PDB file of C-alpha atoms in Angstrom:
ATOM      1  CA  MET A   1     -47.663 177.475 -96.517  1.00  0.00           C
ATOM      2  CA  ARG A   2     -48.880 181.232 -96.223  1.00  0.00           C
ATOM      3  CA  ILE A   3     -47.670 183.654 -93.682  1.00  0.00           C
ATOM      4  CA  GLY A   4     -50.804 183.350 -91.530  1.00  0.00           C
ATOM      5  CA  GLU A   5     -50.169 179.524 -91.223  1.00  0.00           C
ATOM      6  CA  LEU A   6     -46.544 180.137 -90.516  1.00  0.00           C
ATOM      7  CA  ALA A   7     -47.380 182.708 -87.804  1.00  0.00           C
ATOM      8  CA  ARG A   8     -50.016 180.151 -86.193  1.00  0.00           C
ATOM      9  CA  ARG A   9     -47.553 177.341 -86.249  1.00  0.00           C
ATOM     10  CA  THR A  10     -44.729 179.208 -84.564  1.00  0.00           C
ATOM     11  CA  GLY A  11     -46.544 181.715 -82.646  1.00  0.00           C
ATOM     12  CA  VAL A  12     -44.748 184.630 -84.188  1.00  0.00           C
ATOM     13  CA  SER A  13     -46.711 187.504 -85.776  1.00  0.00           C
ATOM     14  CA  PRO A  14     -46.807 188.062 -89.461  1.00  0.00           C
ATOM     15  CA  ARG A  15     -45.328 191.511 -88.942  1.00  0.00           C
ATOM     16  CA  ALA A  16     -42.284 189.655 -87.165  1.00  0.00           C
ATOM     17  CA  LEU A  17     -41.978 187.064 -90.031  1.00  0.00           C
ATOM     18  CA  ARG A  18     -41.749 189.927 -92.584  1.00  0.00           C
ATOM     19  CA  HIS A  19     -39.147 191.565 -90.496  1.00  0.00           C
ATOM     20  CA  TYR A  20     -37.259 188.467 -90.446  1.00  0.00           C
ATOM     21  CA  GLU A  21     -37.492 188.139 -94.131  1.00  0.00           C
ATOM     22  CA  THR A  22     -36.339 191.589 -94.551  1.00  0.00           C
ATOM     23  CA  ALA A  23     -33.336 190.868 -92.444  1.00  0.00           C
ATOM     24  CA  GLY A  24     -32.508 187.742 -94.544  1.00  0.00           C
ATOM     25  CA  LEU A  25     -33.066 185.173 -91.985  1.00  0.00           C
ATOM     26  CA  ILE A  26     -36.132 183.630 -93.809  1.00  0.00           C
ATOM     27  CA  SER A  27     -37.144 183.472 -97.333  1.00  0.00           C
ATOM     28  CA  SER A  28     -40.391 182.995 -99.354  1.00  0.00           C
ATOM     29  CA  THR A  29     -41.504 182.909-102.785  1.00  0.00           C
ATOM     30  CA  ARG A  30     -44.529 184.512-104.268  1.00  0.00           C
ATOM     31  CA  ALA A  31     -47.613 182.741-105.413  1.00  0.00           C
ATOM     32  CA  ALA A  32     -49.331 184.122-108.522  1.00  0.00           C
ATOM     33  CA  ASN A  33     -51.640 186.230-106.425  1.00  0.00           C
ATOM     34  CA  GLY A  34     -48.541 187.808-104.756  1.00  0.00           C
ATOM     35  CA  TYR A  35     -48.993 185.953-101.485  1.00  0.00           C
ATOM     36  CA  ARG A  36     -45.710 184.995 -99.499  1.00  0.00           C
ATOM     37  CA  VAL A  37     -45.376 181.161 -99.590  1.00  0.00           C
ATOM     38  CA  TYR A  38     -42.858 179.501 -97.075  1.00  0.00           C
ATOM     39  CA  GLY A  39     -41.516 176.056 -97.264  1.00  0.00           C
ATOM     40  CA  GLU A  40     -42.145 173.511 -94.334  1.00  0.00           C
ATOM     41  CA  GLY A  41     -38.491 174.213 -93.008  1.00  0.00           C
ATOM     42  CA  ALA A  42     -39.511 177.747 -92.152  1.00  0.00           C
ATOM     43  CA  VAL A  43     -41.173 176.387 -89.124  1.00  0.00           C
ATOM     44  CA  VAL A  44     -37.908 175.147 -87.543  1.00  0.00           C
ATOM     45  CA  ARG A  45     -36.021 178.182 -88.776  1.00  0.00           C
ATOM     46  CA  VAL A  46     -38.460 180.580 -87.252  1.00  0.00           C
ATOM     47  CA  SER A  47     -38.467 178.508 -83.935  1.00  0.00           C
ATOM     48  CA  ASN A  48     -34.649 178.652 -83.916  1.00  0.00           C
ATOM     49  CA  ILE A  49     -34.700 182.521 -84.551  1.00  0.00           C
ATOM     50  CA  ARG A  50     -37.198 182.979 -81.715  1.00  0.00           C
ATOM     51  CA  TYR A  51     -34.974 180.744 -79.318  1.00  0.00           C
ATOM     52  CA  LEU A  52     -31.946 182.905 -80.049  1.00  0.00           C
ATOM     53  CA  LEU A  53     -33.808 186.112 -79.794  1.00  0.00           C
ATOM     54  CA  ASP A  54     -35.338 184.938 -76.446  1.00  0.00           C
ATOM     55  CA  ALA A  55     -31.811 184.132 -75.302  1.00  0.00           C
ATOM     56  CA  GLY A  56     -30.845 187.877 -75.615  1.00  0.00           C
ATOM     57  CA  LEU A  57     -29.481 188.029 -79.079  1.00  0.00           C
ATOM     58  CA  THR A  58     -30.409 190.808 -81.654  1.00  0.00           C
ATOM     59  CA  LEU A  59     -31.558 190.019 -85.296  1.00  0.00           C
ATOM     60  CA  ASP A  60     -28.031 191.055 -86.307  1.00  0.00           C
ATOM     61  CA  ASP A  61     -26.597 188.611 -83.858  1.00  0.00           C
ATOM     62  CA  VAL A  62     -28.830 185.707 -85.202  1.00  0.00           C
ATOM     63  CA  SER A  63     -27.457 186.175 -88.636  1.00  0.00           C
ATOM     64  CA  ALA A  64     -24.129 184.793 -87.403  1.00  0.00           C
ATOM     65  CA  PHE A  65     -25.904 181.603 -86.582  1.00  0.00           C
ATOM     66  CA  ARG A  66     -27.374 180.991 -89.963  1.00  0.00           C
ATOM     67  CA  SER A  67     -25.513 177.661 -90.265  1.00  0.00           C
ATOM     68  CA  CYS A  68     -27.518 176.364 -87.308  1.00  0.00           C
ATOM     69  CA  LEU A  69     -31.060 177.785 -88.001  1.00  0.00           C
ATOM     70  CA  ASP A  70     -32.332 174.862 -90.186  1.00  0.00           C
ATOM     71  CA  GLY A  71     -31.870 171.972 -87.625  1.00  0.00           C
ATOM     72  CA  ASP A  72     -31.286 171.019 -84.038  1.00  0.00           C
ATOM     73  CA  MET A  73     -29.514 174.058 -82.621  1.00  0.00           C
ATOM     74  CA  PRO A  74     -27.475 172.267 -79.937  1.00  0.00           C
ATOM     75  CA  SER A  75     -26.221 169.588 -82.403  1.00  0.00           C
ATOM     76  CA  THR A  76     -24.913 172.029 -85.049  1.00  0.00           C
ATOM     77  CA  PRO A  77     -21.787 173.911 -84.129  1.00  0.00           C
ATOM     78  CA  PRO A  78     -21.919 177.631 -84.470  1.00  0.00           C
ATOM     79  CA  SER A  79     -19.510 179.851 -86.451  1.00  0.00           C
ATOM     80  CA  ALA A  80     -16.517 181.312 -84.594  1.00  0.00           C
ATOM     81  CA  ARG A  81     -18.333 184.701 -84.931  1.00  0.00           C
ATOM     82  CA  GLY A  82     -21.405 182.976 -83.458  1.00  0.00           C
ATOM     83  CA  LEU A  83     -19.345 181.936 -80.395  1.00  0.00           C
ATOM     84  CA  GLU A  84     -17.914 185.306 -80.081  1.00  0.00           C
ATOM     85  CA  ILE A  85     -21.450 186.781 -79.995  1.00  0.00           C
ATOM     86  CA  ALA A  86     -22.745 184.418 -77.569  1.00  0.00           C
ATOM     87  CA  ARG A  87     -19.746 185.017 -75.194  1.00  0.00           C
ATOM     88  CA  GLU A  88     -20.497 188.837 -75.489  1.00  0.00           C
ATOM     89  CA  ARG A  89     -24.114 188.543 -74.623  1.00  0.00           C
ATOM     90  CA  LEU A  90     -23.338 186.173 -71.779  1.00  0.00           C
ATOM     91  CA  ALA A  91     -21.044 188.742 -70.423  1.00  0.00           C
ATOM     92  CA  VAL A  92     -23.722 191.545 -70.865  1.00  0.00           C
ATOM     93  CA  LEU A  93     -26.320 189.307 -69.034  1.00  0.00           C
ATOM     94  CA  ASP A  94     -23.791 188.512 -66.124  1.00  0.00           C
ATOM     95  CA  ALA A  95     -23.299 192.286 -65.834  1.00  0.00           C
ATOM     96  CA  ARG A  96     -27.042 193.101 -65.771  1.00  0.00           C
ATOM     97  CA  ILE A  97     -27.659 190.155 -63.244  1.00  0.00           C
ATOM     98  CA  ALA A  98     -25.002 191.547 -61.088  1.00  0.00           C
ATOM     99  CA  ALA A  99     -26.337 195.171 -61.099  1.00  0.00           C
ATOM    100  CA  GLN A 100     -29.850 193.885 -60.392  1.00  0.00           C
ATOM    101  CA  THR A 101     -28.638 191.897 -57.485  1.00  0.00           C
ATOM    102  CA  ALA A 102     -26.711 194.865 -56.111  1.00  0.00           C
ATOM    103  CA  ALA A 103     -29.823 196.992 -56.355  1.00  0.00           C
ATOM    104  CA  ARG A 104     -31.971 194.216 -54.718  1.00  0.00           C
ATOM    105  CA  ASP A 105     -29.481 193.720 -51.857  1.00  0.00           C
ATOM    106  CA  ARG A 106     -29.370 197.626 -51.205  1.00  0.00           C
ATOM    107  CA  LEU A 107     -33.244 197.848 -51.142  1.00  0.00           C
ATOM    108  CA  ALA A 108     -33.402 194.654 -48.811  1.00  0.00           C
ATOM    109  CA  ARG A 109     -30.913 196.334 -46.490  1.00  0.00           C
ATOM    110  CA  SER A 110     -32.923 199.568 -46.497  1.00  0.00           C
ATOM    111  CA  LEU A 111     -36.164 197.810 -45.705  1.00  0.00           C
ATOM    112  CA  ALA A 112     -34.494 195.834 -42.908  1.00  0.00           C
ATOM    113  CA  ALA A 113     -33.074 199.057 -41.355  1.00  0.00           C
ATOM    114  CA  GLU A 114     -36.442 200.681 -41.704  1.00  0.00           C
ATOM    115  CA  SER A 115     -38.158 197.798 -40.047  1.00  0.00           C
ATOM    116  CA  GLU A 116     -35.637 197.853 -37.045  1.00  0.00           C
ATOM    117  CA  GLN A 117     -36.316 201.693 -36.445  1.00  0.00           C
ATOM    118  CA  LEU A 118     -40.051 200.919 -36.332  1.00  0.00           C
ATOM    119  CA  ILE A 119     -39.543 198.241 -33.779  1.00  0.00           C
ATOM    120  CA  SER A 120     -37.189 200.353 -31.525  1.00  0.00           C
TER     121      SER A 120
END
């Protein structure tokens, strides 16, 4: 399939697909007219790349999960490096959530205090 069809089937822009290819995460062949041609398996691979990116990983991180990209992600064990990256990203997300929760709590306390002053 050509890049436009892969983009339609995966919901990923052609520009992003070219970026994934430059990063070595997907591959194509070239037709006689120079167009990129992707195999049917590219749909699953791109969907799995998006899944990992949406989970907070970077394209560099995703490359550690190459062994998992062509099938059902949960059923394929990641590499040791993949597990390490996932743990690191989880720690970063936990820290961000804690910081956002603390900011929310400060704001809520400030608003509560302001409301009490208006009532008094």
